[in-house]
CSV table of N, CA and C in Angstrom, one decimal:
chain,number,residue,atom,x,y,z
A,336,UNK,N,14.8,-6.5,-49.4
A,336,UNK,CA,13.4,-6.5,-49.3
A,336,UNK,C,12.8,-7.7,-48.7
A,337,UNK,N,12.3,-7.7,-47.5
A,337,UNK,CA,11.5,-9.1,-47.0
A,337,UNK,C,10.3,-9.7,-47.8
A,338,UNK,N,10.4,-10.0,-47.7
A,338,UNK,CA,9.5,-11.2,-48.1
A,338,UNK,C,8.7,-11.9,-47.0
A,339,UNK,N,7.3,-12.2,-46.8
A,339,UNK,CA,6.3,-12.7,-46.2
A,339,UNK,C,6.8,-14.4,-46.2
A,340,UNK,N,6.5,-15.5,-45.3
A,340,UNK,CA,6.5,-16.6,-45.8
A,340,UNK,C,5.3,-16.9,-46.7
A,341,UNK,N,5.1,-17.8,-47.7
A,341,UNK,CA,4.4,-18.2,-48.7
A,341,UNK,C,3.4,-18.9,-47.5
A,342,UNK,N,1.7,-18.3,-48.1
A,342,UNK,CA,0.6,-18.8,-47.3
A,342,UNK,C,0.2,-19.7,-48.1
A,343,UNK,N,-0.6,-20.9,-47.7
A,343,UNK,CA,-0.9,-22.1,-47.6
A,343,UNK,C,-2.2,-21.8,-49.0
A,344,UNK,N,-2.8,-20.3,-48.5
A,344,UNK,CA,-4.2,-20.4,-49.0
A,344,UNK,C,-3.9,-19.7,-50.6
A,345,UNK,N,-4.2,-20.3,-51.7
A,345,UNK,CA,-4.2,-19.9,-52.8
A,345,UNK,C,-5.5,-19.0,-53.4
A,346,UNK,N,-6.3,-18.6,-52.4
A,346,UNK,CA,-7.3,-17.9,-53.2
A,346,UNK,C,-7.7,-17.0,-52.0
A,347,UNK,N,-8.5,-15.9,-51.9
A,347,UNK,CA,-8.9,-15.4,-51.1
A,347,UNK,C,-10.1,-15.8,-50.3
A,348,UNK,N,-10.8,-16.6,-50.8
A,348,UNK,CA,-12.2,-17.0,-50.5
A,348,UNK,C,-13.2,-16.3,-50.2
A,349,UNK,N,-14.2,-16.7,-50.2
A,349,UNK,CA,-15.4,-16.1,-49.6
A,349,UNK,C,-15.5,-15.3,-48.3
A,350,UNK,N,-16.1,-14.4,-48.1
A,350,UNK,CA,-16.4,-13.5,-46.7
A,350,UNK,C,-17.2,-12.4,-47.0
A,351,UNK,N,-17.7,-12.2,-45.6
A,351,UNK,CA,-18.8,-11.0,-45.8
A,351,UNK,C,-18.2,-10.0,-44.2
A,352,UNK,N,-17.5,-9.3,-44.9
A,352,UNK,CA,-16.8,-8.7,-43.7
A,352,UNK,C,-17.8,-6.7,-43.9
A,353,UNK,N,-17.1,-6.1,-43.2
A,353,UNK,CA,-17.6,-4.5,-43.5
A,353,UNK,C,-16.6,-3.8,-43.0
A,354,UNK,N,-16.4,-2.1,-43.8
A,354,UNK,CA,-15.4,-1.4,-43.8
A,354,UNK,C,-16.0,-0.3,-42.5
A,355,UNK,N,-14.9,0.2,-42.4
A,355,UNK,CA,-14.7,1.1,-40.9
A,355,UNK,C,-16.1,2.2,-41.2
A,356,UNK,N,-17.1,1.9,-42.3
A,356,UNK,CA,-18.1,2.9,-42.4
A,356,UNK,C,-19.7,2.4,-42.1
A,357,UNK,N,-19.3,0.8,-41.8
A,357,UNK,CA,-20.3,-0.3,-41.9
A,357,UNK,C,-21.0,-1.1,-43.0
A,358,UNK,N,-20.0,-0.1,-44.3
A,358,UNK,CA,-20.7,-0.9,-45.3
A,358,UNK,C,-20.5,-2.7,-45.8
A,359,UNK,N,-21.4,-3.1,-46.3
A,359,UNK,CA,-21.0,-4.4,-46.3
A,359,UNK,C,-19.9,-4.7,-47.6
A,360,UNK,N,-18.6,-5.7,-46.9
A,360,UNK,CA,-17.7,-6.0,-48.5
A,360,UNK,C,-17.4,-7.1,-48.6
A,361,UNK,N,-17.8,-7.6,-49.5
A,361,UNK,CA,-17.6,-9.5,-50.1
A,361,UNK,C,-16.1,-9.3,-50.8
A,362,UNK,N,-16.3,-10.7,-51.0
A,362,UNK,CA,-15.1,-11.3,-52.1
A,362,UNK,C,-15.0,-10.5,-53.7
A,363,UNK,N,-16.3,-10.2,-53.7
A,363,UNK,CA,-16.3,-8.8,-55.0
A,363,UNK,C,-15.7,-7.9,-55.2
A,364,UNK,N,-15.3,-7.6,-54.4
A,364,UNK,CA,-14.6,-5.9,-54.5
A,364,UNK,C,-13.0,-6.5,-55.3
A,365,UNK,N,-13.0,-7.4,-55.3
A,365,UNK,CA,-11.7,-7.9,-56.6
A,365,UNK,C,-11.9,-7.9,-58.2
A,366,UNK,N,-13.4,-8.1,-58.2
A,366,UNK,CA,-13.7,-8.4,-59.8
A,366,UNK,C,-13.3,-7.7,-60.5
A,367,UNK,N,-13.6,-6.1,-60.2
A,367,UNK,CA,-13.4,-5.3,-61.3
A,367,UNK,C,-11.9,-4.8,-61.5
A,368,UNK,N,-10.8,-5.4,-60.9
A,368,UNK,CA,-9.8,-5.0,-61.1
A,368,UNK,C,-8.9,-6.0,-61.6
A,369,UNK,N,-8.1,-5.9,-62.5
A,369,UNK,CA,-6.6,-6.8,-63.2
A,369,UNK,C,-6.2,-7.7,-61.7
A,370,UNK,N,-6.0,-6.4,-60.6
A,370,UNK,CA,-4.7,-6.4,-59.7
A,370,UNK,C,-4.9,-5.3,-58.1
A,371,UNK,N,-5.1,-6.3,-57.2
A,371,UNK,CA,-5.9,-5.4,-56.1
A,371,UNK,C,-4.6,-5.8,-54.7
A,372,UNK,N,-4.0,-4.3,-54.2
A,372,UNK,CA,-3.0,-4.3,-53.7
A,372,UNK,C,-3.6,-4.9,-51.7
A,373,UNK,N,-3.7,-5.5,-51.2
A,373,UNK,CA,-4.0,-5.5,-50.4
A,373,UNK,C,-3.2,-5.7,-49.1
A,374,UNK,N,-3.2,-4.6,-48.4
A,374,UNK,CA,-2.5,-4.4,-47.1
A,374,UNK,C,-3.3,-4.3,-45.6
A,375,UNK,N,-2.3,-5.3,-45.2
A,375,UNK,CA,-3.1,-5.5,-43.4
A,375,UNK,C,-2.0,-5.0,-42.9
A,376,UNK,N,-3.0,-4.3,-41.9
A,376,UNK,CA,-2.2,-2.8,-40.8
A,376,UNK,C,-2.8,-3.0,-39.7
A,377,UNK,N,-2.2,-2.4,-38.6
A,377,UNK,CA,-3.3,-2.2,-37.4
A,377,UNK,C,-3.2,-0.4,-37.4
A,378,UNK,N,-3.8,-0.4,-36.5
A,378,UNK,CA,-4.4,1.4,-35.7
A,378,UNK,C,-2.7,1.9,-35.1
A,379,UNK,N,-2.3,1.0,-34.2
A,379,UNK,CA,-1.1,1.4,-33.7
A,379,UNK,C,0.6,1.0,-34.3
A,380,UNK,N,0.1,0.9,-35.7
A,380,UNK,CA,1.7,0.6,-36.1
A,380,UNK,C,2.3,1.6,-36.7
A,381,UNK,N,3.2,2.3,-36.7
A,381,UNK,CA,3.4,3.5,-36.8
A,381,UNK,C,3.5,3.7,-38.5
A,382,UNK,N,5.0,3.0,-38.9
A,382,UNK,CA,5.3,1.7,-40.2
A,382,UNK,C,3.6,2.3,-41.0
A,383,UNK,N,2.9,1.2,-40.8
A,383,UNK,CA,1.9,1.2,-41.3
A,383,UNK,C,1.0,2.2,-41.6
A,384,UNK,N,0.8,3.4,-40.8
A,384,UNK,CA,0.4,4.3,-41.0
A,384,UNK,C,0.8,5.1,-42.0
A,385,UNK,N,2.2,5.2,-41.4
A,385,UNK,CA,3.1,6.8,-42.3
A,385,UNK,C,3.0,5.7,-43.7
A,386,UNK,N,2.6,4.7,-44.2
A,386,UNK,CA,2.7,4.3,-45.8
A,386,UNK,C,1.5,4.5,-46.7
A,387,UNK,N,0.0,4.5,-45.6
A,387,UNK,CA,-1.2,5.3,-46.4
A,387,UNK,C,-1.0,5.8,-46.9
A,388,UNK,N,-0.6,7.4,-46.8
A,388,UNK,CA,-0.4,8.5,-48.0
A,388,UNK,C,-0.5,7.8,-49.0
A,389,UNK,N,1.0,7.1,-49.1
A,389,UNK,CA,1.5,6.4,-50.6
A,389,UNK,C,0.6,6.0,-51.2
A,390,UNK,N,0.0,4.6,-50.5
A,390,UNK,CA,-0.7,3.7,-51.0
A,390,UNK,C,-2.2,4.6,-51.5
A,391,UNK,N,-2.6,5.6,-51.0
A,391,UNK,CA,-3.8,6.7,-51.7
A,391,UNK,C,-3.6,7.1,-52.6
A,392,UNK,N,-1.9,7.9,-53.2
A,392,UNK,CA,-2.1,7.6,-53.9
A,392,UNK,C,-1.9,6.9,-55.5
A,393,UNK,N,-1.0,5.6,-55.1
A,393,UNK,CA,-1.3,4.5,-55.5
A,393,UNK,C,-2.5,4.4,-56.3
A,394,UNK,N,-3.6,4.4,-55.4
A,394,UNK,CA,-4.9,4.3,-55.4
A,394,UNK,C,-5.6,4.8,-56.6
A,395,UNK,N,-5.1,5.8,-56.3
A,395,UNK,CA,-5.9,7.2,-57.5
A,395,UNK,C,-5.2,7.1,-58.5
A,396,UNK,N,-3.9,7.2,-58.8
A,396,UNK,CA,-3.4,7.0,-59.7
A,396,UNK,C,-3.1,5.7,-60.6
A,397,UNK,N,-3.5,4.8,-60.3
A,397,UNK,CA,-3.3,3.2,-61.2
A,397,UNK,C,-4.5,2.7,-61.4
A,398,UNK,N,-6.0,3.5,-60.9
A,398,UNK,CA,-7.1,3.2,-61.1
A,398,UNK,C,-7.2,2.6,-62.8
A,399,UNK,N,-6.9,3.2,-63.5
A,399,UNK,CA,-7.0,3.7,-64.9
A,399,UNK,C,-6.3,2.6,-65.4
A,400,UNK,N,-5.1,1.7,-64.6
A,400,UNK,CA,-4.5,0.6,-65.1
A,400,UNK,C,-5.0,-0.5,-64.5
A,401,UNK,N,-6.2,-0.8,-63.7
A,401,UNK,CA,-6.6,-2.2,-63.5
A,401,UNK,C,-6.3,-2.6,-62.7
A,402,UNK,N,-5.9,-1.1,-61.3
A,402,UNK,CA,-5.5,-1.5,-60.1
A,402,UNK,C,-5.9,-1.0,-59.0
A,403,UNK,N,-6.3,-1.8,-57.6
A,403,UNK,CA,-7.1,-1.1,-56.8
A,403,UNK,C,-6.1,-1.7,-55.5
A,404,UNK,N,-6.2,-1.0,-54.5
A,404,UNK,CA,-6.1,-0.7,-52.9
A,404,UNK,C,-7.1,-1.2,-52.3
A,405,UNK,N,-6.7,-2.2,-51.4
A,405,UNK,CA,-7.5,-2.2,-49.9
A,405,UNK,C,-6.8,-2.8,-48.9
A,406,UNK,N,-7.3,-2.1,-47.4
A,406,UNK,CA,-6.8,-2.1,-46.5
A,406,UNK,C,-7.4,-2.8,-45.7
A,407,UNK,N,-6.9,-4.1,-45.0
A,407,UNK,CA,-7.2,-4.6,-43.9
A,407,UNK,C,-6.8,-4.0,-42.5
A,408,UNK,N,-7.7,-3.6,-41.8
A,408,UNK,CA,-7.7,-3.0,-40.6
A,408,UNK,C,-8.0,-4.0,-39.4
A,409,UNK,N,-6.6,-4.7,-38.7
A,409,UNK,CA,-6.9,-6.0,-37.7
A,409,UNK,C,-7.1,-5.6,-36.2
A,410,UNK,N,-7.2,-4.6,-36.1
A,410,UNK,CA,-7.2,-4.3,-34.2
A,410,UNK,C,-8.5,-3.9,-34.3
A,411,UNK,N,-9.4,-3.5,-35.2
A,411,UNK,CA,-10.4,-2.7,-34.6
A,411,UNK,C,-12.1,-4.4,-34.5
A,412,UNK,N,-11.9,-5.0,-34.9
A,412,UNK,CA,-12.4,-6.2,-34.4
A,412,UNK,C,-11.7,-7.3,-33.6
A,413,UNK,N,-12.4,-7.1,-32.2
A,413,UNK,CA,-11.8,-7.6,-31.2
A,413,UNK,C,-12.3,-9.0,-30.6
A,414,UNK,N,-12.2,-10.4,-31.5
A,414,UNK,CA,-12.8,-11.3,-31.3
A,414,UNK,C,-14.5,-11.4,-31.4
A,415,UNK,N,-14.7,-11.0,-33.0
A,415,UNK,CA,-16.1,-10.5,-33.0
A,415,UNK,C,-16.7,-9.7,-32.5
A,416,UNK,N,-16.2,-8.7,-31.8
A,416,UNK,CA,-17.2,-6.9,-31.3
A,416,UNK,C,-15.7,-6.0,-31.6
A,417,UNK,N,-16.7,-5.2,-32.3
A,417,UNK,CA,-16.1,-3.8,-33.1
A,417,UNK,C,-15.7,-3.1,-31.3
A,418,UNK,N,-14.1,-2.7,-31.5
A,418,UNK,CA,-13.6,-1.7,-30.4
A,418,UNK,C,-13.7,-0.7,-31.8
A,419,UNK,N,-14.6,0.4,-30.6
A,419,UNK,CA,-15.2,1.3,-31.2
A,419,UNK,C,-14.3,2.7,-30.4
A,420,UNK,N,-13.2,2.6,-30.1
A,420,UNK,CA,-12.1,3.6,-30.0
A,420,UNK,C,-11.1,3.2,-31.2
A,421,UNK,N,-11.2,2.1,-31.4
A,421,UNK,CA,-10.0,1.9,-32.2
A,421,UNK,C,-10.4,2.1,-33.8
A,422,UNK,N,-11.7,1.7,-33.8
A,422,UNK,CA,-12.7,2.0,-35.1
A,422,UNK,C,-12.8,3.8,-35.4
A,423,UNK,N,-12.9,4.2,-34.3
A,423,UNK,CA,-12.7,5.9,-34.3
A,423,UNK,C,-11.3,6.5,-35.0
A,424,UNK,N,-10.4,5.6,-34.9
A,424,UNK,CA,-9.1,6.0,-34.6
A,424,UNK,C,-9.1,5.6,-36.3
A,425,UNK,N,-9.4,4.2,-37.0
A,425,UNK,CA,-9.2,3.9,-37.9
A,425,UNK,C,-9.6,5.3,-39.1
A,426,UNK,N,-11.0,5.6,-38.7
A,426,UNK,CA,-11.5,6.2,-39.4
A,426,UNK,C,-10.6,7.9,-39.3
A,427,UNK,N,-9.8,8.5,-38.4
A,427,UNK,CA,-8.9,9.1,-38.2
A,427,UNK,C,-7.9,9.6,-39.2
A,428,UNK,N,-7.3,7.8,-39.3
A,428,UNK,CA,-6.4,7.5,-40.0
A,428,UNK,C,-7.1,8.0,-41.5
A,429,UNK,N,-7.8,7.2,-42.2
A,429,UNK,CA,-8.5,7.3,-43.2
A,429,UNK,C,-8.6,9.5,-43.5
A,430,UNK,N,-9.0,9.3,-42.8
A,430,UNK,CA,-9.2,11.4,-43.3
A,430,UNK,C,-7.8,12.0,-43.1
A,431,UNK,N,-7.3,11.6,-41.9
A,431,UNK,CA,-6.0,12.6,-42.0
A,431,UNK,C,-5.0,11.9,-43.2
A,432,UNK,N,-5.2,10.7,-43.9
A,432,UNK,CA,-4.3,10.4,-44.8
A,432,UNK,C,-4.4,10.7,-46.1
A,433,UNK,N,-5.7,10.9,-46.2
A,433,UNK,CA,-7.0,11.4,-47.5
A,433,UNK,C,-7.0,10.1,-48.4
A,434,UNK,N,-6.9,8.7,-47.2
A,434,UNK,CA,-6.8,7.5,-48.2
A,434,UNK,C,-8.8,7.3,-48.6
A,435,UNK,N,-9.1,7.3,-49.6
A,435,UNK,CA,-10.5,7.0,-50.0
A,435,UNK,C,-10.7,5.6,-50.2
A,436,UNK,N,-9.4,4.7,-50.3
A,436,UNK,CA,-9.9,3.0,-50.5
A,436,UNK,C,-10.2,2.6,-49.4
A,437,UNK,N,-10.9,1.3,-49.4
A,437,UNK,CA,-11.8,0.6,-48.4
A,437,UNK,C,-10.4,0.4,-47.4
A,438,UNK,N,-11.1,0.5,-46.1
A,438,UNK,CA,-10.4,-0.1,-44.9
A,438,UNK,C,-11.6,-1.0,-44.2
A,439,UNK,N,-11.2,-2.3,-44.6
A,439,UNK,CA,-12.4,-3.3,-44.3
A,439,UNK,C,-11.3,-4.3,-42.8
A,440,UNK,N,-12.9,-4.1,-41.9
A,440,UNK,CA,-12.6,-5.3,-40.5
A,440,UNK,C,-12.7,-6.4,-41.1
A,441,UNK,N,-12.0,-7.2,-40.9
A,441,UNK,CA,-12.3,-8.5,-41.1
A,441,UNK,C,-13.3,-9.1,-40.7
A,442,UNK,N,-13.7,-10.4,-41.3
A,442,UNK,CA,-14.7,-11.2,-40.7
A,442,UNK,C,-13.7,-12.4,-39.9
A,443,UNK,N,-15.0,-13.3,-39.4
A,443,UNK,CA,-14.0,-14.4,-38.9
A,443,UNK,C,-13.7,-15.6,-40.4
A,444,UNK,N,-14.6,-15.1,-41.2
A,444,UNK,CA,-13.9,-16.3,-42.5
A,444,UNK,C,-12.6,-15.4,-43.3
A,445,UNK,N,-12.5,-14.2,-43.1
A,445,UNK,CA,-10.8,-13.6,-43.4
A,445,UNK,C,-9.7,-13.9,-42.5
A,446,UNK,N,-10.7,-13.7,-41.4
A,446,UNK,CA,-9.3,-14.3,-40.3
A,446,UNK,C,-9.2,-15.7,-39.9
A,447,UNK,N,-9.8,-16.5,-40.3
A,447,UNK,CA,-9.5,-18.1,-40.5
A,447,UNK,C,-8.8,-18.7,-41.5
A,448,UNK,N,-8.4,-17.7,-42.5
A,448,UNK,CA,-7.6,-18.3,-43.6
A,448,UNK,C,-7.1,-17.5,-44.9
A,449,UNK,N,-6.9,-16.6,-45.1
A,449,UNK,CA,-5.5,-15.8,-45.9
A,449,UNK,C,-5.0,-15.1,-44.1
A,450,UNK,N,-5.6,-14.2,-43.5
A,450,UNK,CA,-5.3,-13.8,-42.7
A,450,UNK,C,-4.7,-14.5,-41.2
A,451,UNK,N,-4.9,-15.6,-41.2
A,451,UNK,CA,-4.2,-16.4,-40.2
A,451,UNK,C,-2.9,-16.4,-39.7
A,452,UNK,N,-2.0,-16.5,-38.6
A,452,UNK,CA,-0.7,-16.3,-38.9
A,452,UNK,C,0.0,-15.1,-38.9
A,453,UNK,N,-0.7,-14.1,-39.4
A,453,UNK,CA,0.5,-13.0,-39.9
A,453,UNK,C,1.0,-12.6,-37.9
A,454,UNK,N,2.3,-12.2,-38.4
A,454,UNK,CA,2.2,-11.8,-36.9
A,454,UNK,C,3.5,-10.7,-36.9
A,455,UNK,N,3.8,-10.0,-38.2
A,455,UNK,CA,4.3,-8.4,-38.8
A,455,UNK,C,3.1,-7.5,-39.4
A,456,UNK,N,3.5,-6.3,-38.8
A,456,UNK,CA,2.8,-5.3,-39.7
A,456,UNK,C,3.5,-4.1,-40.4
A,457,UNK,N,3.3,-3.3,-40.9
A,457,UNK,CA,2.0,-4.2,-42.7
A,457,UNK,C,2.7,-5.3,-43.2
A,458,UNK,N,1.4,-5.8,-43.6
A,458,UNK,CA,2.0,-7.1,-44.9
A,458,UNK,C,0.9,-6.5,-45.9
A,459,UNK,N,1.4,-7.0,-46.9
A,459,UNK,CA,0.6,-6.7,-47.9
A,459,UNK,C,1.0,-7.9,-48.7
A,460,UNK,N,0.0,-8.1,-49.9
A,460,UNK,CA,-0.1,-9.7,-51.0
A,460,UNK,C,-1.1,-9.1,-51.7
A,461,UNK,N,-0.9,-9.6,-53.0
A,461,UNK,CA,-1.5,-9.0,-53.9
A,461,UNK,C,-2.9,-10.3,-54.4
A,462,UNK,N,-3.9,-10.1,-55.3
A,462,UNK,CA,-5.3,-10.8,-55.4
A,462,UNK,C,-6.1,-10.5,-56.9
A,463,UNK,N,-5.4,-11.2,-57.5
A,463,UNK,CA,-6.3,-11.1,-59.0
A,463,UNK,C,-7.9,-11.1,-59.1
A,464,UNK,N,-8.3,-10.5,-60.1
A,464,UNK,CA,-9.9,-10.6,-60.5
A,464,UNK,C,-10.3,-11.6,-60.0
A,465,UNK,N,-10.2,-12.6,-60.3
A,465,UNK,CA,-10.5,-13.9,-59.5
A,465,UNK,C,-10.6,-14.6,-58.1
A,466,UNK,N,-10.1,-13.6,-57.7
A,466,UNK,CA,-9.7,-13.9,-55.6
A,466,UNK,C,-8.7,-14.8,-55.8
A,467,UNK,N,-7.9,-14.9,-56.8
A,467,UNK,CA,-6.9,-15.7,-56.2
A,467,UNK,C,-5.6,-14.8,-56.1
A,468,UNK,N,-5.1,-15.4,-55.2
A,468,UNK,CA,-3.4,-14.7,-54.4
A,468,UNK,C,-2.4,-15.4,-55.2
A,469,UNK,N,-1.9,-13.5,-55.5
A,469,UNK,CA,-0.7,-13.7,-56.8
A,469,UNK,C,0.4,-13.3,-55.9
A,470,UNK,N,1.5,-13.8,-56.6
A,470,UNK,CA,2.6,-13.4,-56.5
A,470,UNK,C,3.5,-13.5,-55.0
A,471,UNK,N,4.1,-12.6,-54.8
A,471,UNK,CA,4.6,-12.5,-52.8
A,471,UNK,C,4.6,-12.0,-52.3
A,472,UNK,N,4.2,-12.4,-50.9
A,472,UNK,CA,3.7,-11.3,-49.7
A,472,UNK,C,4.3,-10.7,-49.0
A,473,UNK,N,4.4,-9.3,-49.1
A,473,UNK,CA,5.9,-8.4,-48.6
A,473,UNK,C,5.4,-7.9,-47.0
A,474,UNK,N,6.7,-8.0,-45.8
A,474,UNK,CA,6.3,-7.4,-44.8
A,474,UNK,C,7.4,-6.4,-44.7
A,475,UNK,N,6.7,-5.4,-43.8
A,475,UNK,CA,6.9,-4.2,-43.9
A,475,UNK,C,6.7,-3.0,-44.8
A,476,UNK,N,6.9,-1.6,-44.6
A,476,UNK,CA,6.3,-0.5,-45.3
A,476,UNK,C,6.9,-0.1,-46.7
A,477,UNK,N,6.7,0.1,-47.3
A,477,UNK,CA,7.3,0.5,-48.7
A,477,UNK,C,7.1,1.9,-49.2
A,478,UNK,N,7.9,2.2,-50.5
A,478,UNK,CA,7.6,4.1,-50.8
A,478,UNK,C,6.8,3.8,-51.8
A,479,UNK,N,6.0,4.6,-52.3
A,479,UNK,CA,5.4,4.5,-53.5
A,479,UNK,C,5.9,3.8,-54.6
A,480,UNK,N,7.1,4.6,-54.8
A,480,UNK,CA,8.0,4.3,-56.2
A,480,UNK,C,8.3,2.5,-55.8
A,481,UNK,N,8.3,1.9,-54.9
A,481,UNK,CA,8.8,0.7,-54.3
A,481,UNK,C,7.3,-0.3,-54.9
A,482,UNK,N,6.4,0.6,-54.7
A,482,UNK,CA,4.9,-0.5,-54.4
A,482,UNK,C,5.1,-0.3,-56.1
A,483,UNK,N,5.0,0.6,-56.5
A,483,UNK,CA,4.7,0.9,-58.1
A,483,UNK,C,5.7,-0.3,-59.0
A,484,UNK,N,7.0,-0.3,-58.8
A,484,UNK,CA,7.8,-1.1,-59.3
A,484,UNK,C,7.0,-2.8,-59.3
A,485,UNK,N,7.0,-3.3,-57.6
A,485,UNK,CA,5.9,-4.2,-57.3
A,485,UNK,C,4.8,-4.4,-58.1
A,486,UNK,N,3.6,-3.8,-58.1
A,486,UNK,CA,2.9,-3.7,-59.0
A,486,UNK,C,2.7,-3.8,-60.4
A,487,UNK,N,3.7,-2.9,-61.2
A,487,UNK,CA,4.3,-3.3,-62.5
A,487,UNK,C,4.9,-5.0,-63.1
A,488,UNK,N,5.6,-5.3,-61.7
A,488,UNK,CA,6.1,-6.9,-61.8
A,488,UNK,C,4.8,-7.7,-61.4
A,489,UNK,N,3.9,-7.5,-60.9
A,489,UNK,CA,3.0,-8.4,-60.8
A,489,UNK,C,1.8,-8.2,-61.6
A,490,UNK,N,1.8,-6.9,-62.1
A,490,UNK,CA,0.7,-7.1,-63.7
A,490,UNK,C,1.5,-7.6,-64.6
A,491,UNK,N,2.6,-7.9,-65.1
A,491,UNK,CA,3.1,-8.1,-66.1
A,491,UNK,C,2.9,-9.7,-65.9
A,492,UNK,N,3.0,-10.7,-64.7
A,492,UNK,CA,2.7,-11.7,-64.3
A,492,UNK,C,1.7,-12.6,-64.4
A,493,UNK,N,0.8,-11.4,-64.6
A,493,UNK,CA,-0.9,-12.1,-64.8
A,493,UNK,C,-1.2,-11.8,-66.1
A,494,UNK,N,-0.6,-11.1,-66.9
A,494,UNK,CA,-0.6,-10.9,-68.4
A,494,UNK,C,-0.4,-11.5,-69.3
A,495,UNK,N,1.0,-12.4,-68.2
A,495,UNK,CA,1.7,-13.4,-69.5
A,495,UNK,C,1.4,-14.6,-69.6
């Protein structure tokens, strides 16, 4: 199982980014969960695609334990202007996967600092109630039963 290198940044920080629907999403969309799975993908990684399903439903099903999904979507903001083919395409993704969790563009204060660097896709790292970054950041795709295992070891983490 790979492993991410360990990022410099210990919390998620502040940002005012918006999801492939325009809505606006801050650093809040962490609060209300134990344990928030977060995965950066682009439009054309294939990997990354065929793992949505899972992670939907992931989604739906661990709600009830204090755990949420979101997806960082890095191609469709292209140096501050929304490519609006690739934003088409995200939103694609989103229905033909029947994933319902946020697929949020970055801002430039996401991509200045947890998001900096990555240069595999997916990665995913996980983000306590708190915005801070727990545990390790895994690159490449995983099966449900893989993320579920994952998840189990990283609530049990923040419990103890």
């Amino acid at each position: 199982m790979l492993s991410a290198p360990k990022s410099t940044d210990t919390t998620i920080g502040e940002f005012k980014a918006q999801d492939i629907f325009g809505n606006e999403i801050t650093e809040n969309i962490f609060m209300d969960y134990d344990l928030t799975l977060v995965n950066i993908f682009t439009t054309w990684c294939s990997p990354c695609v065929a793992e949505i399903p899972h992670l939907a439903e992931i989604d739906s099903e661990m709600e009830g334990k204090g755990v949420n999904v979101v997806g960082i979507v890095m191609d469709v903001n292209d140096k501050g202007s929304i490519n609006e083919e690739k934003l088409a395409k995200a939103n694609a993704i989103a229905k033909k996967t029947g994933a319902e969790f946020e697929f949020i563009i970055p801002d430039d204060a996401l991509r200045k600092s947890r998001l900096k660097g990555i240069s595999a896709y997916p990665e995913t790292f996980f983000v306590d109630s708190k915005g801070n970054i727990i545990g390790d950041a895994y690159v490449g795709a995983r099966s449900k039963e893989e993320w579920i295992k994952i998840i189990e070891k990283e609530l049990k983490s923040i419990k103890e």
